[in-house]
Short mmCIF file of C-alpha atoms in Angstrom, two decimals:
data_model
loop_
_atom_site.label_atom_id
_atom_site.label_comp_id
_atom_site.label_asym_id
_atom_site.label_seq_id
_atom_site.Cartn_x
_atom_site.Cartn_y
_atom_site.Cartn_z
CA MET A 1 -23.02 62.84 -51.38
CA ALA A 2 -20.77 62.01 -53.91
CA LYS A 3 -17.71 62.12 -51.23
CA GLU A 4 -19.84 59.75 -49.13
CA LEU A 5 -20.51 57.29 -52.15
CA LYS A 6 -16.78 57.53 -52.66
CA GLU A 7 -15.88 56.32 -49.21
CA GLN A 8 -18.40 53.49 -48.92
CA THR A 9 -16.77 52.46 -52.48
CA MET A 10 -13.36 52.21 -50.72
CA VAL A 11 -14.62 50.23 -47.76
CA LEU A 12 -16.45 47.70 -49.80
CA THR A 13 -13.11 47.30 -51.92
CA SER A 14 -11.21 46.79 -48.84
CA ILE A 15 -13.58 44.20 -47.44
CA ARG A 16 -13.54 42.18 -50.55
CA ALA A 17 -9.46 42.44 -50.44
CA CYS A 18 -9.61 40.93 -46.97
CA LYS A 19 -11.89 38.08 -48.13
CA VAL A 20 -9.69 37.25 -51.10
CA ALA A 21 -6.72 37.32 -48.81
CA ALA A 22 -8.32 34.96 -46.34
CA VAL A 23 -9.34 32.50 -48.98
CA MET A 24 -5.88 32.55 -50.43
CA THR A 25 -4.49 31.96 -46.97
CA LEU A 26 -7.04 28.91 -46.39
CA ALA A 27 -6.37 27.51 -49.91
CA LEU A 28 -2.48 27.30 -48.95
CA ALA A 29 -2.78 26.00 -45.65
CA THR A 30 -5.13 23.12 -47.13
CA ALA A 31 -2.66 22.51 -49.80
CA ALA A 32 0.10 22.01 -47.47
CA LEU A 33 -1.61 19.77 -45.25
CA THR A 34 -2.29 17.50 -48.40
CA PRO A 35 -0.93 13.67 -48.46
CA GLY A 36 2.93 13.88 -49.32
CA SER A 37 3.18 17.62 -48.73
CA ILE A 38 4.94 17.11 -45.24
CA PRO A 39 8.60 16.34 -45.59
CA ALA A 40 9.74 13.52 -43.46
CA SER A 41 12.33 15.16 -42.17
CA SER A 42 14.33 15.92 -38.55
CA GLU A 43 13.02 19.27 -38.62
CA ALA A 44 9.31 18.19 -37.58
CA ALA A 45 7.98 19.82 -34.54
CA PRO A 46 8.47 17.57 -31.53
CA SER A 47 5.22 15.69 -30.00
CA SER A 48 3.71 18.02 -26.98
CA SER A 49 3.13 14.58 -25.18
CA THR A 50 6.77 13.95 -24.58
CA SER A 51 6.77 17.35 -22.23
CA LEU A 52 3.35 16.07 -19.98
CA PRO A 53 4.21 15.05 -16.65
CA THR A 54 4.49 11.26 -16.05
CA LEU A 55 5.12 8.62 -13.43
CA ALA A 56 5.97 6.06 -16.03
CA PRO A 57 9.62 6.24 -15.72
CA MET A 58 9.89 5.74 -12.02
CA LEU A 59 7.02 2.99 -12.39
CA GLU A 60 9.20 0.95 -15.03
CA ASN A 61 12.00 0.64 -12.41
CA VAL A 62 9.82 0.06 -9.26
CA THR A 63 6.81 -2.39 -10.31
CA PRO A 64 8.75 -5.43 -11.11
CA ALA A 65 9.39 -5.53 -7.35
CA VAL A 66 5.98 -5.72 -6.50
CA VAL A 67 4.54 -8.98 -6.67
CA ASN A 68 1.25 -10.88 -6.44
CA ILE A 69 0.63 -13.52 -3.19
CA SER A 70 -1.49 -16.40 -3.56
CA VAL A 71 -2.14 -18.38 -0.11
CA LEU A 72 -3.76 -21.67 -0.07
CA THR A 73 -5.22 -22.39 3.56
CA ARG A 74 -6.63 -25.90 4.64
CA THR A 75 -9.42 -25.95 7.33
CA PRO A 76 -9.72 -29.01 9.24
CA ILE A 77 -13.11 -30.55 9.60
CA HIS A 78 -14.33 -30.34 13.24
CA ASP A 79 -17.23 -32.49 12.76
CA ASN A 80 -18.86 -35.47 15.06
CA PRO A 81 -15.93 -37.84 15.94
CA LEU A 82 -18.13 -40.91 14.68
CA TYR A 83 -17.22 -39.69 11.24
CA ALA A 84 -13.74 -40.45 12.01
CA ASP A 85 -14.62 -44.25 12.44
CA PRO A 86 -14.38 -45.81 9.20
CA ASN A 87 -16.41 -48.68 10.29
CA PHE A 88 -19.06 -46.07 11.06
CA ARG A 89 -18.86 -44.51 8.06
CA ARG A 90 -18.88 -47.56 5.93
CA PHE A 91 -22.04 -48.98 7.53
CA PHE A 92 -23.84 -45.75 6.68
CA SER A 93 -22.24 -45.10 3.45
CA LEU A 94 -21.00 -41.99 4.29
CA PRO A 95 -18.34 -40.00 2.64
CA GLU A 96 -14.75 -39.53 3.60
CA GLN A 97 -14.44 -36.24 5.27
CA ARG A 98 -11.73 -33.86 3.61
CA PRO A 99 -10.34 -30.88 4.88
CA GLN A 100 -11.64 -27.71 3.18
CA THR A 101 -9.43 -25.59 1.11
CA LYS A 102 -9.53 -21.67 0.57
CA MET A 103 -7.30 -19.75 -1.86
CA SER A 104 -6.78 -15.76 -0.75
CA ALA A 105 -4.72 -13.28 -2.46
CA GLY A 106 -2.44 -10.41 -1.53
CA SER A 107 0.52 -8.28 -2.65
CA GLY A 108 4.30 -8.28 -1.47
CA VAL A 109 7.39 -6.32 -1.98
CA ILE A 110 10.95 -7.68 -2.64
CA VAL A 111 13.36 -5.92 -0.62
CA ASP A 112 16.50 -7.85 -1.13
CA ALA A 113 16.96 -9.22 -4.85
CA SER A 114 20.11 -11.27 -3.74
CA GLU A 115 18.28 -13.12 -1.07
CA GLY A 116 15.01 -13.21 -2.45
CA TYR A 117 13.35 -11.49 0.50
CA VAL A 118 9.83 -10.49 0.28
CA VAL A 119 7.89 -8.72 2.65
CA THR A 120 4.03 -8.53 3.17
CA ASN A 121 1.33 -8.45 5.97
CA HIS A 122 0.82 -11.14 8.56
CA HIS A 123 -2.75 -11.14 7.90
CA VAL A 124 -2.21 -12.11 4.15
CA ILE A 125 -0.30 -15.34 4.98
CA GLU A 126 -1.78 -16.35 8.30
CA GLY A 127 -2.62 -19.82 8.39
CA GLY A 128 -1.52 -20.57 5.01
CA SER A 129 -0.42 -24.13 3.94
CA GLU A 130 1.20 -23.12 0.76
CA ILE A 131 2.19 -19.64 -0.27
CA SER A 132 3.10 -18.88 -3.73
CA VAL A 133 4.35 -15.51 -5.43
CA THR A 134 3.82 -14.32 -9.07
CA LEU A 135 6.18 -11.71 -10.39
CA LYS A 136 5.35 -9.10 -12.85
CA ASP A 137 6.95 -11.29 -15.73
CA GLY A 138 4.47 -13.99 -15.14
CA ARG A 139 6.58 -16.46 -13.25
CA GLU A 140 5.10 -18.19 -10.40
CA VAL A 141 7.51 -19.44 -7.60
CA ALA A 142 7.00 -21.22 -4.30
CA ALA A 143 7.63 -19.13 -1.23
CA GLU A 144 8.94 -19.98 2.08
CA LEU A 145 7.64 -18.13 5.48
CA ILE A 146 10.77 -16.98 7.27
CA GLY A 147 8.69 -15.10 9.97
CA SER A 148 5.96 -13.15 10.79
CA ASP A 149 4.90 -10.49 13.36
CA LYS A 150 1.29 -10.33 14.16
CA ASP A 151 1.61 -7.21 16.61
CA THR A 152 3.01 -4.97 13.57
CA ASP A 153 1.12 -7.10 10.93
CA ILE A 154 4.64 -7.73 9.04
CA ALA A 155 5.62 -11.10 7.52
CA LEU A 156 8.76 -11.93 5.82
CA LEU A 157 8.85 -14.65 2.78
CA LYS A 158 11.98 -16.04 0.75
CA ILE A 159 11.77 -16.97 -2.78
CA ALA A 160 14.80 -18.48 -5.27
CA PRO A 161 16.83 -15.20 -6.04
CA ASP A 162 16.61 -15.74 -9.75
CA ASN A 163 16.71 -12.86 -11.91
CA LEU A 164 14.56 -10.58 -9.17
CA SER A 165 14.46 -6.76 -8.96
CA ALA A 166 14.24 -5.19 -5.46
CA ILE A 167 12.84 -1.55 -4.52
CA ALA A 168 15.00 1.08 -2.54
CA VAL A 169 13.80 1.40 1.00
CA GLY A 170 13.26 5.20 1.89
CA ASP A 171 13.11 7.10 5.39
CA SER A 172 9.53 6.97 6.49
CA ASP A 173 10.54 9.34 9.11
CA LYS A 174 11.12 12.09 6.51
CA LEU A 175 7.54 12.12 5.23
CA LYS A 176 5.27 15.14 5.69
CA VAL A 177 1.60 15.51 5.19
CA GLY A 178 0.94 16.67 1.66
CA ASP A 179 3.77 14.33 -0.14
CA TYR A 180 2.67 12.78 -3.03
CA VAL A 181 2.61 8.79 -2.76
CA VAL A 182 1.94 5.81 -5.21
CA ALA A 183 0.08 2.56 -4.17
CA ILE A 184 1.07 -0.54 -6.05
CA GLY A 185 -0.58 -3.68 -5.46
CA ASN A 186 -3.20 -6.62 -6.37
CA PRO A 187 -6.75 -5.42 -5.76
CA PHE A 188 -9.44 -8.07 -6.01
CA GLY A 189 -7.01 -10.23 -7.68
CA LEU A 190 -6.80 -8.13 -10.82
CA GLY A 191 -3.43 -8.06 -11.20
CA GLN A 192 -0.80 -5.28 -10.70
CA THR A 193 -2.54 -1.93 -10.36
CA VAL A 194 -1.24 1.66 -9.56
CA THR A 195 -2.95 4.07 -7.92
CA SER A 196 -1.86 7.79 -6.19
CA GLY A 197 -2.40 10.21 -3.67
CA ILE A 198 -1.08 12.25 -0.95
CA VAL A 199 0.27 11.63 2.77
CA SER A 200 -3.10 12.34 4.42
CA ALA A 201 -1.97 11.98 8.05
CA LEU A 202 1.02 10.86 9.89
CA GLY A 203 1.45 8.72 13.12
CA ARG A 204 -2.25 7.60 13.05
CA GLY A 205 -3.06 5.11 15.74
CA GLY A 206 -6.25 4.29 17.83
CA LEU A 207 -7.91 2.27 15.22
CA ASN A 208 -7.65 -1.06 17.27
CA ILE A 209 -6.34 -2.86 13.99
CA GLU A 210 -2.96 -3.63 15.22
CA SER A 211 -1.25 -3.74 18.64
CA TYR A 212 1.27 -1.28 17.38
CA GLU A 213 -0.25 1.44 15.52
CA ASP A 214 1.77 4.14 14.16
CA PHE A 215 0.14 4.28 10.31
CA ILE A 216 0.94 6.56 7.49
CA GLN A 217 -2.56 7.37 6.34
CA THR A 218 -3.07 8.24 2.58
CA ASP A 219 -5.91 8.92 -0.07
CA ALA A 220 -4.15 6.57 -2.50
CA SER A 221 -6.92 3.95 -3.55
CA ILE A 222 -6.08 0.80 -1.42
CA ASN A 223 -8.64 -1.95 -1.82
CA PRO A 224 -8.74 -5.66 -0.79
CA GLY A 225 -5.97 -7.45 -2.26
CA ASN A 226 -3.59 -4.51 -1.85
CA SER A 227 -2.75 -5.64 1.58
CA GLY A 228 1.28 -6.23 1.74
CA GLY A 229 1.98 -4.00 -1.42
CA ALA A 230 4.20 -0.99 -1.68
CA LEU A 231 3.50 2.56 -1.01
CA VAL A 232 6.41 4.58 -2.66
CA THR A 233 7.29 8.39 -3.17
CA LEU A 234 7.55 9.84 -6.47
CA ASP A 235 11.42 9.26 -6.62
CA GLY A 236 10.66 5.32 -6.32
CA LYS A 237 11.31 4.69 -2.70
CA LEU A 238 9.55 2.37 -0.54
CA ILE A 239 8.05 4.28 2.63
CA GLY A 240 5.36 2.09 3.62
CA ILE A 241 3.61 -1.52 3.49
CA ASN A 242 -0.06 -1.08 2.45
CA THR A 243 -2.02 -2.61 5.35
CA ALA A 244 -5.55 -1.59 5.81
CA ILE A 245 -8.59 0.75 4.97
CA LEU A 246 -11.37 2.43 6.86
CA SER A 247 -14.68 1.77 5.03
CA PRO A 248 -18.16 0.80 5.80
CA ALA A 249 -18.50 -0.85 2.72
CA GLY A 250 -15.26 -2.68 2.46
CA ALA A 251 -13.95 -0.69 -0.60
CA ASN A 252 -11.86 2.45 -0.86
CA VAL A 253 -13.10 5.80 0.40
CA GLY A 254 -9.97 7.60 0.38
CA ILE A 255 -8.66 6.47 3.87
CA GLY A 256 -5.96 3.89 3.70
CA PHE A 257 -3.36 3.21 6.11
CA ALA A 258 0.23 1.74 5.53
CA VAL A 259 3.15 0.49 7.86
CA PRO A 260 6.03 2.96 7.86
CA SER A 261 9.20 1.64 6.19
CA ASN A 262 11.13 2.19 9.16
CA ILE A 263 9.04 0.01 11.27
CA ALA A 264 8.92 -2.64 8.39
CA VAL A 265 12.95 -2.66 8.20
CA SER A 266 13.17 -3.26 11.89
CA VAL A 267 10.64 -6.04 11.95
CA ILE A 268 12.31 -7.69 8.84
CA GLN A 269 15.91 -7.75 10.26
CA GLN A 270 14.59 -9.44 13.61
CA LEU A 271 12.57 -11.92 11.42
CA ILE A 272 15.78 -12.67 9.44
CA ASP A 273 17.70 -13.12 12.66
CA HIS A 274 15.54 -14.80 14.89
CA GLY A 275 12.55 -15.76 13.00
CA LYS A 276 10.49 -13.56 15.30
CA VAL A 277 10.37 -10.04 16.83
CA ARG A 278 11.90 -10.14 20.47
CA ARG A 279 10.42 -7.29 22.52
CA GLY A 280 11.36 -6.03 25.84
CA ARG A 281 9.04 -5.74 28.78
CA LEU A 282 8.94 -2.69 30.79
CA GLY A 283 6.01 -3.67 33.19
CA ILE A 284 3.62 -0.60 32.99
CA ALA A 285 0.31 0.49 32.15
CA ILE A 286 -0.31 4.21 30.66
CA GLN A 287 -2.89 6.24 29.77
CA ASP A 288 -3.11 9.64 27.86
CA LEU A 289 -2.43 12.69 30.11
CA THR A 290 -5.95 14.28 29.48
CA PRO A 291 -6.34 18.17 30.29
CA ASP A 292 -8.89 17.03 32.88
CA ILE A 293 -6.17 14.56 34.57
CA ALA A 294 -3.63 17.24 34.32
CA GLU A 295 -5.59 19.73 36.08
CA ALA A 296 -6.67 17.31 38.80
CA LEU A 297 -2.86 16.55 39.30
CA GLN A 298 -2.17 20.34 38.81
CA LEU A 299 -0.03 19.66 35.95
CA THR A 300 -1.78 22.18 33.71
CA GLY A 301 -0.12 22.81 30.38
CA LEU A 302 1.87 19.58 30.76
CA ARG A 303 1.33 16.82 28.02
CA GLY A 304 2.38 13.17 28.03
CA ALA A 305 1.49 9.90 29.46
CA LEU A 306 0.42 8.93 32.74
CA ILE A 307 1.54 5.66 34.48
CA ALA A 308 -1.41 3.92 35.48
CA ASN A 309 -0.08 0.68 37.02
CA VAL A 310 3.34 -0.99 37.63
CA GLU A 311 3.67 -4.50 37.71
CA ALA A 312 5.27 -5.95 40.67
CA GLY A 313 9.03 -7.29 40.21
CA SER A 314 9.20 -5.64 36.68
CA SER A 315 12.01 -3.59 35.26
CA ALA A 316 9.79 -0.49 35.70
CA GLU A 317 9.19 -1.27 39.54
CA GLN A 318 12.99 -2.00 40.05
CA ALA A 319 13.87 1.65 38.31
CA GLY A 320 11.39 3.43 40.59
CA LEU A 321 8.54 4.14 38.65
CA GLN A 322 5.15 4.71 40.34
CA PRO A 323 1.55 4.98 39.61
CA GLY A 324 0.78 8.37 39.01
CA ASP A 325 4.26 9.16 37.56
CA VAL A 326 3.78 11.43 34.25
CA VAL A 327 6.24 10.83 31.42
CA PRO A 328 6.19 14.24 29.71
CA LEU A 329 6.22 14.63 25.86
#
């Protein structure tokens, strides 16, 4: 019995010693954190926030090249022709009919700082009487329309090349599904906004948005007002011009589309050289070679396009193409 009491006493003494040590450690730690107790020296531990991943350095270089575009559209009055007669208006005390004006907003990207070239969407500036560009630093400058192409929804503007910043253009053919991308634009007229996502699909078509469709699909948030803005890679290269969204309610649901940079560059060069896009005409109508059609033509396993019609006197007819020919992939 005496031995057991002795062992319990030793345990209690050990517990008390641990408690005393813990209290002393807490007291020392508290004293170390009191005001004035931390020396202002270069040996202080670095902030952990500096090691967090961030897109800020890239965006600091890229965002000055993305601009807001304002378009003033004047709609003529289509009214009774009698209203155009000043005597008729005077007799009935009718006010003078004035054209209606409408302001719309979109986005654009400076692609050549030395020349002041800004690329945007055709539907952003379509029908505009006056176009102005607002830079990130707040400057608002008038823009001249060099040309636009409705079929690819690309337009080119020119502004005074005064202290501008352009964006480097990347190769959209090197994109892969899953690559991270950043969308920059002016959604809902709020001002420059950055969103991020991935490339969801490539070569997207069949949407009946444009005549030529080879879209980059992304889940980076694109909303009304983002049209004409930049889609960039994480290294700050322009690889698309944000163009459209697929949404039942008119807002982003994670399905956005951009014109690939390689298509945009080709169109831009033609707009600079000719003011419009010149396209050759082959003179054929084609359709997909579906499995049913391939089986009917005894072409099982072949993929490609079926020539459905050849225009008389066309280049295709001169080359010997005929309806029913198949162009394999």
